[in-house]
Amino acid sequence: SSASSMHSFLGRTPIFYLSKRQGAIETSTYGAEFCAMKTGVEETIAIRYMMRCLGVAVETASLLCGDNLGVVQNCTIKASLLKKKHVAISYHKTREAAAAGIVHPIKTD
């Protein structure tokens, strides 16, 4: 079984934490990481919306840290192609958010 963990910060202040078993059954780490990245994108969009509703100007992309280099590269490099069709929904959601400047995926250790 695979587990995902997500930490959301506003500046340096933690505002949200999530740790759960992944609901999607994936046969590869790549697919599981893309599902987790999509969850992170959805949470980031929700937090950014809440901040705008509270009158806070959100002008820059939110950092989205991931530990899988292949997933981060596929989200950020415009010329990258999806080679695994079973992760298409997660790929397109994360790629769209990165292209729109909502998130900026980076690799962490």
mmCIF file with all atom_site columns, C-alpha atoms in Angstrom:
data_model
loop_
_atom_site.group_PDB
_atom_site.id
_atom_site.type_symbol
_atom_site.label_atom_id
_atom_site.label_alt_id
_atom_site.label_comp_id
_atom_site.label_asym_id
_atom_site.label_entity_id
_atom_site.label_seq_id
_atom_site.pdbx_PDB_ins_code
_atom_site.Cartn_x
_atom_site.Cartn_y
_atom_site.Cartn_z
_atom_site.occupancy
_atom_site.B_iso_or_equiv
_atom_site.pdbx_formal_charge
_atom_site.auth_seq_id
_atom_site.auth_comp_id
_atom_site.auth_asym_id
_atom_site.auth_atom_id
_atom_site.pdbx_PDB_model_num
ATOM 1   C CA . SER A 1 1   ? 0.000   0.000  0.000   1.00 0.00 ? 1   SER A CA 1
ATOM 2   C CA . SER A 1 2   ? 1.099   3.512  -0.739  1.00 0.00 ? 2   SER A CA 1
ATOM 3   C CA . ALA A 1 3   ? 0.712   6.600  1.397   1.00 0.00 ? 3   ALA A CA 1
ATOM 4   C CA . SER A 1 4   ? 0.705   10.269 0.471   1.00 0.00 ? 4   SER A CA 1
ATOM 5   C CA . SER A 1 5   ? 1.572   13.197 2.648   1.00 0.00 ? 5   SER A CA 1
ATOM 6   C CA . MET A 1 6   ? 0.839   16.840 1.958   1.00 0.00 ? 6   MET A CA 1
ATOM 7   C CA . HIS A 1 7   ? 1.894   19.940 3.883   1.00 0.00 ? 7   HIS A CA 1
ATOM 8   C CA . SER A 1 8   ? 0.572   23.383 2.934   1.00 0.00 ? 8   SER A CA 1
ATOM 9   C CA . PHE A 1 9   ? 2.291   26.537 4.132   1.00 0.00 ? 9   PHE A CA 1
ATOM 10  C CA . LEU A 1 10  ? 1.270   30.171 3.938   1.00 0.00 ? 10  LEU A CA 1
ATOM 11  C CA . GLY A 1 11  ? 4.626   31.896 4.048   1.00 0.00 ? 11  GLY A CA 1
ATOM 12  C CA . ARG A 1 12  ? 6.389   29.850 6.719   1.00 0.00 ? 12  ARG A CA 1
ATOM 13  C CA . THR A 1 13  ? 3.238   29.022 8.664   1.00 0.00 ? 13  THR A CA 1
ATOM 14  C CA . PRO A 1 14  ? 1.764   25.524 8.235   1.00 0.00 ? 14  PRO A CA 1
ATOM 15  C CA . ILE A 1 15  ? -1.973  25.771 7.510   1.00 0.00 ? 15  ILE A CA 1
ATOM 16  C CA . PHE A 1 16  ? -2.900  22.281 6.286   1.00 0.00 ? 16  PHE A CA 1
ATOM 17  C CA . TYR A 1 17  ? -1.604  18.736 6.671   1.00 0.00 ? 17  TYR A CA 1
ATOM 18  C CA . LEU A 1 18  ? -2.873  15.536 5.087   1.00 0.00 ? 18  LEU A CA 1
ATOM 19  C CA . SER A 1 19  ? -1.586  12.002 5.373   1.00 0.00 ? 19  SER A CA 1
ATOM 20  C CA . LYS A 1 20  ? -3.586  9.174  3.860   1.00 0.00 ? 20  LYS A CA 1
ATOM 21  C CA . ARG A 1 21  ? -3.436  5.923  2.002   1.00 0.00 ? 21  ARG A CA 1
ATOM 22  C CA . GLN A 1 22  ? -3.832  6.445  -1.698  1.00 0.00 ? 22  GLN A CA 1
ATOM 23  C CA . GLY A 1 23  ? -7.300  5.520  -2.900  1.00 0.00 ? 23  GLY A CA 1
ATOM 24  C CA . ALA A 1 24  ? -6.181  4.718  -6.436  1.00 0.00 ? 24  ALA A CA 1
ATOM 25  C CA . ILE A 1 25  ? -4.531  1.371  -6.999  1.00 0.00 ? 25  ILE A CA 1
ATOM 26  C CA . GLU A 1 26  ? -1.434  1.936  -9.093  1.00 0.00 ? 26  GLU A CA 1
ATOM 27  C CA . THR A 1 27  ? 1.019   -0.640 -10.360 1.00 0.00 ? 27  THR A CA 1
ATOM 28  C CA . SER A 1 28  ? 3.900   1.822  -10.557 1.00 0.00 ? 28  SER A CA 1
ATOM 29  C CA . THR A 1 29  ? 5.472   4.501  -8.425  1.00 0.00 ? 29  THR A CA 1
ATOM 30  C CA . TYR A 1 30  ? 5.140   6.900  -11.373 1.00 0.00 ? 30  TYR A CA 1
ATOM 31  C CA . GLY A 1 31  ? 1.349   6.541  -11.469 1.00 0.00 ? 31  GLY A CA 1
ATOM 32  C CA . ALA A 1 32  ? 0.999   6.800  -7.690  1.00 0.00 ? 32  ALA A CA 1
ATOM 33  C CA . GLU A 1 33  ? 3.169   9.932  -7.596  1.00 0.00 ? 33  GLU A CA 1
ATOM 34  C CA . PHE A 1 34  ? 1.076   11.547 -10.341 1.00 0.00 ? 34  PHE A CA 1
ATOM 35  C CA . CYS A 1 35  ? -2.118  10.821 -8.362  1.00 0.00 ? 35  CYS A CA 1
ATOM 36  C CA . ALA A 1 36  ? -0.523  12.450 -5.301  1.00 0.00 ? 36  ALA A CA 1
ATOM 37  C CA . MET A 1 37  ? 0.624   15.430 -7.398  1.00 0.00 ? 37  MET A CA 1
ATOM 38  C CA . LYS A 1 38  ? -2.921  15.909 -8.687  1.00 0.00 ? 38  LYS A CA 1
ATOM 39  C CA . THR A 1 39  ? -4.229  15.920 -5.098  1.00 0.00 ? 39  THR A CA 1
ATOM 40  C CA . GLY A 1 40  ? -1.639  18.560 -4.235  1.00 0.00 ? 40  GLY A CA 1
ATOM 41  C CA . VAL A 1 41  ? -2.685  20.685 -7.215  1.00 0.00 ? 41  VAL A CA 1
ATOM 42  C CA . GLU A 1 42  ? -6.354  20.484 -6.234  1.00 0.00 ? 42  GLU A CA 1
ATOM 43  C CA . GLU A 1 43  ? -5.585  21.501 -2.635  1.00 0.00 ? 43  GLU A CA 1
ATOM 44  C CA . THR A 1 44  ? -3.372  24.358 -3.828  1.00 0.00 ? 44  THR A CA 1
ATOM 45  C CA . ILE A 1 45  ? -6.141  25.663 -6.085  1.00 0.00 ? 45  ILE A CA 1
ATOM 46  C CA . ALA A 1 46  ? -8.592  25.549 -3.165  1.00 0.00 ? 46  ALA A CA 1
ATOM 47  C CA . ILE A 1 47  ? -6.219  27.422 -0.815  1.00 0.00 ? 47  ILE A CA 1
ATOM 48  C CA . ARG A 1 48  ? -5.463  30.058 -3.465  1.00 0.00 ? 48  ARG A CA 1
ATOM 49  C CA . TYR A 1 49  ? -9.206  30.548 -4.022  1.00 0.00 ? 49  TYR A CA 1
ATOM 50  C CA . MET A 1 50  ? -9.782  30.930 -0.273  1.00 0.00 ? 50  MET A CA 1
ATOM 51  C CA . MET A 1 51  ? -6.999  33.507 -0.050  1.00 0.00 ? 51  MET A CA 1
ATOM 52  C CA . ARG A 1 52  ? -8.494  35.536 -2.914  1.00 0.00 ? 52  ARG A CA 1
ATOM 53  C CA . CYS A 1 53  ? -11.914 35.387 -1.223  1.00 0.00 ? 53  CYS A CA 1
ATOM 54  C CA . LEU A 1 54  ? -10.300 36.835 1.922   1.00 0.00 ? 54  LEU A CA 1
ATOM 55  C CA . GLY A 1 55  ? -8.889  39.714 -0.134  1.00 0.00 ? 55  GLY A CA 1
ATOM 56  C CA . VAL A 1 56  ? -5.287  38.495 -0.308  1.00 0.00 ? 56  VAL A CA 1
ATOM 57  C CA . ALA A 1 57  ? -3.649  39.073 -3.688  1.00 0.00 ? 57  ALA A CA 1
ATOM 58  C CA . VAL A 1 58  ? -2.147  35.834 -4.998  1.00 0.00 ? 58  VAL A CA 1
ATOM 59  C CA . GLU A 1 59  ? 0.288   36.882 -7.697  1.00 0.00 ? 59  GLU A CA 1
ATOM 60  C CA . THR A 1 60  ? 2.959   34.185 -7.984  1.00 0.00 ? 60  THR A CA 1
ATOM 61  C CA . ALA A 1 61  ? 2.858   30.455 -8.571  1.00 0.00 ? 61  ALA A CA 1
ATOM 62  C CA . SER A 1 62  ? 2.707   28.221 -5.493  1.00 0.00 ? 62  SER A CA 1
ATOM 63  C CA . LEU A 1 63  ? 5.628   25.826 -5.044  1.00 0.00 ? 63  LEU A CA 1
ATOM 64  C CA . LEU A 1 64  ? 4.613   22.187 -5.347  1.00 0.00 ? 64  LEU A CA 1
ATOM 65  C CA . CYS A 1 65  ? 7.384   19.917 -4.058  1.00 0.00 ? 65  CYS A CA 1
ATOM 66  C CA . GLY A 1 66  ? 7.665   16.318 -5.187  1.00 0.00 ? 66  GLY A CA 1
ATOM 67  C CA . ASP A 1 67  ? 10.257  13.591 -4.736  1.00 0.00 ? 67  ASP A CA 1
ATOM 68  C CA . ASN A 1 68  ? 9.862   11.873 -8.126  1.00 0.00 ? 68  ASN A CA 1
ATOM 69  C CA . LEU A 1 69  ? 12.017  13.567 -10.769 1.00 0.00 ? 69  LEU A CA 1
ATOM 70  C CA . GLY A 1 70  ? 10.117  12.009 -13.702 1.00 0.00 ? 70  GLY A CA 1
ATOM 71  C CA . VAL A 1 71  ? 6.780   13.359 -12.487 1.00 0.00 ? 71  VAL A CA 1
ATOM 72  C CA . VAL A 1 72  ? 8.182   16.845 -11.813 1.00 0.00 ? 72  VAL A CA 1
ATOM 73  C CA . GLN A 1 73  ? 9.831   16.969 -15.242 1.00 0.00 ? 73  GLN A CA 1
ATOM 74  C CA . ASN A 1 74  ? 6.679   15.817 -17.033 1.00 0.00 ? 74  ASN A CA 1
ATOM 75  C CA . CYS A 1 75  ? 4.705   18.544 -15.231 1.00 0.00 ? 75  CYS A CA 1
ATOM 76  C CA . THR A 1 76  ? 7.084   21.365 -16.067 1.00 0.00 ? 76  THR A CA 1
ATOM 77  C CA . ILE A 1 77  ? 8.798   20.696 -19.400 1.00 0.00 ? 77  ILE A CA 1
ATOM 78  C CA . LYS A 1 78  ? 6.537   21.872 -22.216 1.00 0.00 ? 78  LYS A CA 1
ATOM 79  C CA . ALA A 1 79  ? 7.937   19.423 -24.759 1.00 0.00 ? 79  ALA A CA 1
ATOM 80  C CA . SER A 1 80  ? 7.473   16.351 -22.544 1.00 0.00 ? 80  SER A CA 1
ATOM 81  C CA . LEU A 1 81  ? 5.037   13.748 -23.770 1.00 0.00 ? 81  LEU A CA 1
ATOM 82  C CA . LEU A 1 82  ? 2.916   11.425 -21.698 1.00 0.00 ? 82  LEU A CA 1
ATOM 83  C CA . LYS A 1 83  ? 4.117   7.887  -22.262 1.00 0.00 ? 83  LYS A CA 1
ATOM 84  C CA . LYS A 1 84  ? 1.822   6.229  -19.728 1.00 0.00 ? 84  LYS A CA 1
ATOM 85  C CA . LYS A 1 85  ? -1.776  6.717  -20.856 1.00 0.00 ? 85  LYS A CA 1
ATOM 86  C CA . HIS A 1 86  ? -3.295  5.364  -17.623 1.00 0.00 ? 86  HIS A CA 1
ATOM 87  C CA . VAL A 1 87  ? -2.247  8.508  -15.737 1.00 0.00 ? 87  VAL A CA 1
ATOM 88  C CA . ALA A 1 88  ? -3.673  10.914 -18.335 1.00 0.00 ? 88  ALA A CA 1
ATOM 89  C CA . ILE A 1 89  ? -6.165  12.700 -16.039 1.00 0.00 ? 89  ILE A CA 1
ATOM 90  C CA . SER A 1 90  ? -3.566  13.356 -13.332 1.00 0.00 ? 90  SER A CA 1
ATOM 91  C CA . TYR A 1 91  ? -1.018  14.410 -15.961 1.00 0.00 ? 91  TYR A CA 1
ATOM 92  C CA . HIS A 1 92  ? -3.332  16.897 -17.656 1.00 0.00 ? 92  HIS A CA 1
ATOM 93  C CA . LYS A 1 93  ? -4.524  18.415 -14.359 1.00 0.00 ? 93  LYS A CA 1
ATOM 94  C CA . THR A 1 94  ? -0.983  19.002 -13.100 1.00 0.00 ? 94  THR A CA 1
ATOM 95  C CA . ARG A 1 95  ? 0.354   20.107 -16.485 1.00 0.00 ? 95  ARG A CA 1
ATOM 96  C CA . GLU A 1 96  ? -2.494  22.604 -16.926 1.00 0.00 ? 96  GLU A CA 1
ATOM 97  C CA . ALA A 1 97  ? -1.906  24.099 -13.461 1.00 0.00 ? 97  ALA A CA 1
ATOM 98  C CA . ALA A 1 98  ? 1.839   24.427 -14.139 1.00 0.00 ? 98  ALA A CA 1
ATOM 99  C CA . ALA A 1 99  ? 1.263   26.014 -17.563 1.00 0.00 ? 99  ALA A CA 1
ATOM 100 C CA . ALA A 1 100 ? -1.257  28.478 -16.102 1.00 0.00 ? 100 ALA A CA 1
ATOM 101 C CA . GLY A 1 101 ? 1.219   29.588 -13.434 1.00 0.00 ? 101 GLY A CA 1
ATOM 102 C CA . ILE A 1 102 ? -0.883  28.253 -10.557 1.00 0.00 ? 102 ILE A CA 1
ATOM 103 C CA . VAL A 1 103 ? 1.804   25.866 -9.325  1.00 0.00 ? 103 VAL A CA 1
ATOM 104 C CA . HIS A 1 104 ? 5.530   25.543 -9.870  1.00 0.00 ? 104 HIS A CA 1
ATOM 105 C CA . PRO A 1 105 ? 6.564   21.887 -9.333  1.00 0.00 ? 105 PRO A CA 1
ATOM 106 C CA . ILE A 1 106 ? 10.090  21.380 -7.982  1.00 0.00 ? 106 ILE A CA 1
ATOM 107 C CA . LYS A 1 107 ? 12.097  18.281 -7.042  1.00 0.00 ? 107 LYS A CA 1
ATOM 108 C CA . THR A 1 108 ? 12.953  17.740 -3.378  1.00 0.00 ? 108 THR A CA 1
ATOM 109 C CA . ASP A 1 109 ? 14.930  15.000 -1.659  1.00 0.00 ? 109 ASP A CA 1
#
